[in-house]
Amino acid sequence: MSETTLPAPLTGIIPPLVSPLSDRDTLDVGGLERLVEHVIAGGVTGLFLLGTTGEGPSLSYRLRRELVDRVSRQVNGRVRLLVSISDTAFVESLNMARHAADCGADAVVAAPPYYMPEGQPELQDYLGHLLPKLRLPLFLYNMPSLTKVSYELETVRWAMGQPGIVGMKDSSGNMTYFNRVREAVSARPAWTLLMGPEELLAESVLLGGHGGVCGGANLFPRLYVELYAAANRPDVHRIRKLHALVMRVSGLIYQVGRHASAVIKGIKCGLNCLGICDDFMAEPFHRFRERERALIASAVSKLAEELDEQGVGTRRS
Amino acid sequence: MSETTLPAPLTGIIPPLVSPLSDRDTLDVGGLERLVEHVIAGGVTGLFLLGTTGEGPSLSYRLRRELVDRVSRQVNGRVRLLVSISDTAFVESLNMARHAADCGADAVVAAPPYYMPEGQPELQDYLGHLLPKLRLPLFLYNMPSLTKVSYELETVRWAMGQPGIVGMKDSSGNMTYFNRVREAVSARPAWTLLMGPEELLAESVLLGGHGGVCGGANLFPRLYVELYAAANRPDVHRIRKLHALVMRVSGLIYQVGRHASAVIKGIKCGLNCLGICDDFMAEPFHRFRERERALIASAVSKLAEELDEQGVGTRRS
Amino acid sequence: MSETTLPAPLTGIIPPLVSPLSDRDTLDVGGLERLVEHVIAGGVTGLFLLGTTGEGPSLSYRLRRELVDRVSRQVNGRVRLLVSISDTAFVESLNMARHAADCGADAVVAAPPYYMPEGQPELQDYLGHLLPKLRLPLFLYNMPSLTKVSYELETVRWAMGQPGIVGMKDSSGNMTYFNRVREAVSARPAWTLLMGPEELLAESVLLGGHGGVCGGANLFPRLYVELYAAANRPDVHRIRKLHALVMRVSGLIYQVGRHASAVIKGIKCGLNCLGICDDFMAEPFHRFRERERALIASAVSKLAEELDEQGVGTRRS
Amino acid sequence: MSETTLPAPLTGIIPPLVSPLSDRDTLDVGGLERLVEHVIAGGVTGLFLLGTTGEGPSLSYRLRRELVDRVSRQVNGRVRLLVSISDTAFVESLNMARHAADCGADAVVAAPPYYMPEGQPELQDYLGHLLPKLRLPLFLYNMPSLTKVSYELETVRWAMGQPGIVGMKDSSGNMTYFNRVREAVSARPAWTLLMGPEELLAESVLLGGHGGVCGGANLFPRLYVELYAAANRPDVHRIRKLHALVMRVSGLIYQVGRHASAVIKGIKCGLNCLGICDDFMAEPFHRFRERERALIASAVSKLAEELDEQGVGTRRS
């Protein structure tokens, strides 16, 4: 593995960056640039590219490479860059890992292979084969609702003993699991533990987590950045205020659609309403139609006001 | 869509061809050639490439293309060729579909995109976008245990009205579902309905299914070909004899391993025991170790004898 | 265990008898009497009381006892009587088993305790504690979608070696599982293996099953009795005709409601349309409202005609 | 509904009381008395009888009634008494509710009927039928892993508008769900929201929950009582210390067994090691054998020391 200046642990808010598209296989280049500046201005400490919110697995490999290339050049070291190499094919994970390293990313991120349902010993073998071939540190990405297979506790404990594995993003939504991992992490102070679902950011940081990979931080980065800071101090009064706003975002933006795609569609549509980027979505999803869009537009402007009242809005003073 | 000589419906046994590997990204070329001849000699009517048993999603795209290219040249029209284009990325599905058409395959096969959990209307849109871009007829591949999303009845009924969709392979293992699809198919006599799990081949054909995509037909193609024929006549006495043998294969070969990979590992190991091809497996799986291999070797030789007694063995008279 | 004249194996159709209610805790006594005569006239070989279709777990214990008492006196040995003792509380299972024996039932039937999720060794211990306290032979009832816990193959094999356990009803809908159990049963010719879902009756009997516990046999007993007979001969032409009708019943009657209760509601409503009994349902269900009822009424009369055409209707010649 | 002095909301720790047994259908009367005094001495505000940890559904109705009767007489108003009336049969729920009211309990608690899988409208009808027949206020008990059916948000919102429903215990372990319910509760300040899994107690109270129904409070009531108090102040430093101990209890006591019964077995065995009560368990579970018991004994004594160090142990000063 090459030298890295990745903080250990990595803290703060690292949005799973939306991938702005103007067509099925075409980046919305201007939108992408605006989005990156928007979240960096909001105080995030890193970007996570090609994750679930970034529709990574739905994009062609060509487009995935272009996105990593463009973002890394734009970011230019201002924040940390994490790139998903999650794939069903080991060789394609390696190809993407090589590209990420070539572009100067700081780390790669791997969920369990998501077609074949491997057992935990097979998953450890898989990681064991992957590690010596990586030039960047590796984060685990626990996302059992989509990958079917979870990084079970035994595997996480094993991973903590592997030099190349430096942390984990847990999107299981299972706080008992998260608590157990956090307990194990307490013996590895350099290991990073990040929360996926933003509804659980406050409590996870209060109890020792290092930050969050919050989808909503694409829209309202300062809200999550300030909530992280309040939880880190900790300032429980402030936490409660901001946590309530996070729940408002979740309630107003993520439950408009009917299917599991509702969260990603809501965020992308919201970004469009904010004038940041196109809301074209890669198959098998499609952008919200008029009815849903009107709900999102109204929610976004209502939320923007409420956020401004708490000083975590997008309006710069 | 180009002209096709695909039978409508397509009947008989179409093995999901194992992908013989000599290393992570290297085909076992000799093994692949022997395997193709082995199953054609056994009387199969087609080959299904890059399916689950073929470890399709675990292989690099380069290797997937090489495999389709080699098999299509070797087969040279002797049996029908179906190629999986299942993918999480629409554009990559199209790339593979183009390659399959260029190689002269007879049809392509698509499972629902298996990372993002699309709703049924989204799935219909997805197919609706795919169809006009395909040069070959399309089979649906229902495999909910691995793709999470199923082709639900409403979507199958919709698909039956789409000119480019010519049939379905159902690997749900849910016979009530299969029976309902079969009922709907009775209004579309050209539509093909194939059974995935070989343990259900006999009954599905008895009740109107058109054939099977039987993993075990890699090992013992004549067993499944003859069982199909017996069910098609129908000859219930013969069915019971051969079905019992199919259950023996299932019991002795597919339950040696502990994880969900047990079926594929068992078949690939059995092929190696038969001297047909290497048993190297793509990550996240690995070949059986000595203890399991000894069990498979003994099972294969026991089964070979029992099959010979019924005249469905590999011994040529 | 007391003497029993239970056939070994028990064959044919054993409807899971609907429990006609005129109010939450009141039997529709006249309806119950008509229903029992209706199914006996249709040629069933037994009755299964207090199962899922009979809403057993939703009834008060007092009413359960009354029902067993009344039916056993009415049947008076004309067909076999099986009584569910499935419960979350061991002592209540014993109480019901004692009552069933006192009433002269032929066997009791037990699903795994359905609140606490026991492991398979715990389930075997449970049966091991139950058996010496039973005066009647025991059938296992495999219904994992409702009990969460399944009788896994290891436990079924263990059960086949227990003198007091004489058979099994499998409502898993998993034909691969059923096929494996059937294979194991081939070494125990006296052991009974019955199919739950009627959509799978034909194929299960063709491949060696002994009969079916078909909910639809409450409505149209002769259809299932004749399909069983055709599968037992076997007469594949006749099977296909009658199986198609079974699928029609399933399609027209069981899919009117939206929730999992649709099957039971459909049957009870259909019985009411046939003038056999009240369609009051125990909480947490309620009878169909007008819109659904109209659909069921029309389906029942359409089906009655189609059944008469095949000579399996309710019209006596 | 009769007059009640139930605090609104009800706060603090309400242990799901273990049901000490000396045999399958015999209470360990002395053990029960010691246990009740043990937890009251630890500062709990209420007791929840016949829940999952209390093995309620596994006990005979006779024994359930005896337990409610004895505990209510012993408690004699010193803490609040909540009694589970969860059942598959509506009439039996009513019987138990009547008995609870007769014994002077403060509230009854109902999970969704756990055999038949009702839809949410059916579940609302069910509650709507139940409410007018209850003499005590009702708590909802959300426990989807065991009941299959969840109180979904729409139903919880509906329930908040029903005068007789005064609160909820959420054992889903899903903090996003809990957070959404809590948000809805903010408009109903008298409504009680209690957390089930003790691993989530700290964060739930920090973010506005009212207390916990912590299984571990049978063993170490003061730990949970003090953690509740710290979270309520809030004192984040103290929370972290005590939360780490709660995770230790969970790690050392609840993961000794292999099956889902591990938590209940661990608690009951631990109580026996503490000399409080018998560890006999109702079927389908059984007490730990020697190997597991030795692990629990050692864990209990280690934990007792660690708790004493933090001043939340069982040792009275």
PDB file of C-alpha atoms in Angstrom, chain B residues 8-10 138-140 155-169 181 184-185 187-193 210:
ATOM      1  CA  ALA B   8     -41.024 -21.378 -30.310  1.00  0.00           C
ATOM      2  CA  PRO B   9     -41.347 -22.678 -27.723  1.00  0.00           C
ATOM      3  CA  LEU B  10     -37.807 -23.822 -27.009  1.00  0.00           C
ATOM      4  CA  LEU B 138     -35.006 -11.954 -24.739  1.00  0.00           C
ATOM      5  CA  PHE B 139     -35.722 -14.514 -22.036  1.00  0.00           C
ATOM      6  CA  LEU B 140     -36.545 -13.416 -18.509  1.00  0.00           C
ATOM      7  CA  THR B 155     -44.835  -8.178 -14.956  1.00  0.00           C
ATOM      8  CA  VAL B 156     -44.740 -11.612 -16.573  1.00  0.00           C
ATOM      9  CA  ARG B 157     -48.199 -11.056 -18.008  1.00  0.00           C
ATOM     10  CA  TRP B 158     -47.072  -7.681 -19.335  1.00  0.00           C
ATOM     11  CA  ALA B 159     -43.926  -9.280 -20.789  1.00  0.00           C
ATOM     12  CA  MET B 160     -46.002 -11.852 -22.671  1.00  0.00           C
ATOM     13  CA  GLY B 161     -47.401  -8.988 -24.694  1.00  0.00           C
ATOM     14  CA  GLN B 162     -43.973  -7.640 -25.685  1.00  0.00           C
ATOM     15  CA  PRO B 163     -42.840  -8.942 -29.099  1.00  0.00           C
ATOM     16  CA  GLY B 164     -39.167  -9.187 -28.148  1.00  0.00           C
ATOM     17  CA  ILE B 165     -39.676 -11.264 -24.990  1.00  0.00           C
ATOM     18  CA  VAL B 166     -40.007 -14.934 -25.918  1.00  0.00           C
ATOM     19  CA  GLY B 167     -39.865 -16.834 -22.679  1.00  0.00           C
ATOM     20  CA  MET B 168     -38.731 -17.257 -19.124  1.00  0.00           C
ATOM     21  CA  LYS B 169     -36.550 -19.373 -16.931  1.00  0.00           C
ATOM     22  CA  VAL B 181     -47.165 -18.480 -15.003  1.00  0.00           C
ATOM     23  CA  ALA B 184     -50.898 -17.544 -18.306  1.00  0.00           C
ATOM     24  CA  VAL B 185     -48.589 -19.087 -20.906  1.00  0.00           C
ATOM     25  CA  ALA B 187     -52.699 -18.346 -24.035  1.00  0.00           C
ATOM     26  CA  ARG B 188     -49.279 -17.836 -25.702  1.00  0.00           C
ATOM     27  CA  PRO B 189     -48.308 -21.186 -27.233  1.00  0.00           C
ATOM     28  CA  ALA B 190     -45.041 -19.827 -28.667  1.00  0.00           C
ATOM     29  CA  TRP B 191     -43.807 -18.560 -25.316  1.00  0.00           C
ATOM     30  CA  THR B 192     -41.183 -20.721 -23.621  1.00  0.00           C
ATOM     31  CA  LEU B 193     -41.335 -21.594 -19.929  1.00  0.00           C
ATOM     32  CA  HIS B 210     -41.169 -26.779 -21.839  1.00  0.00           C
TER      33      HIS B 210
END
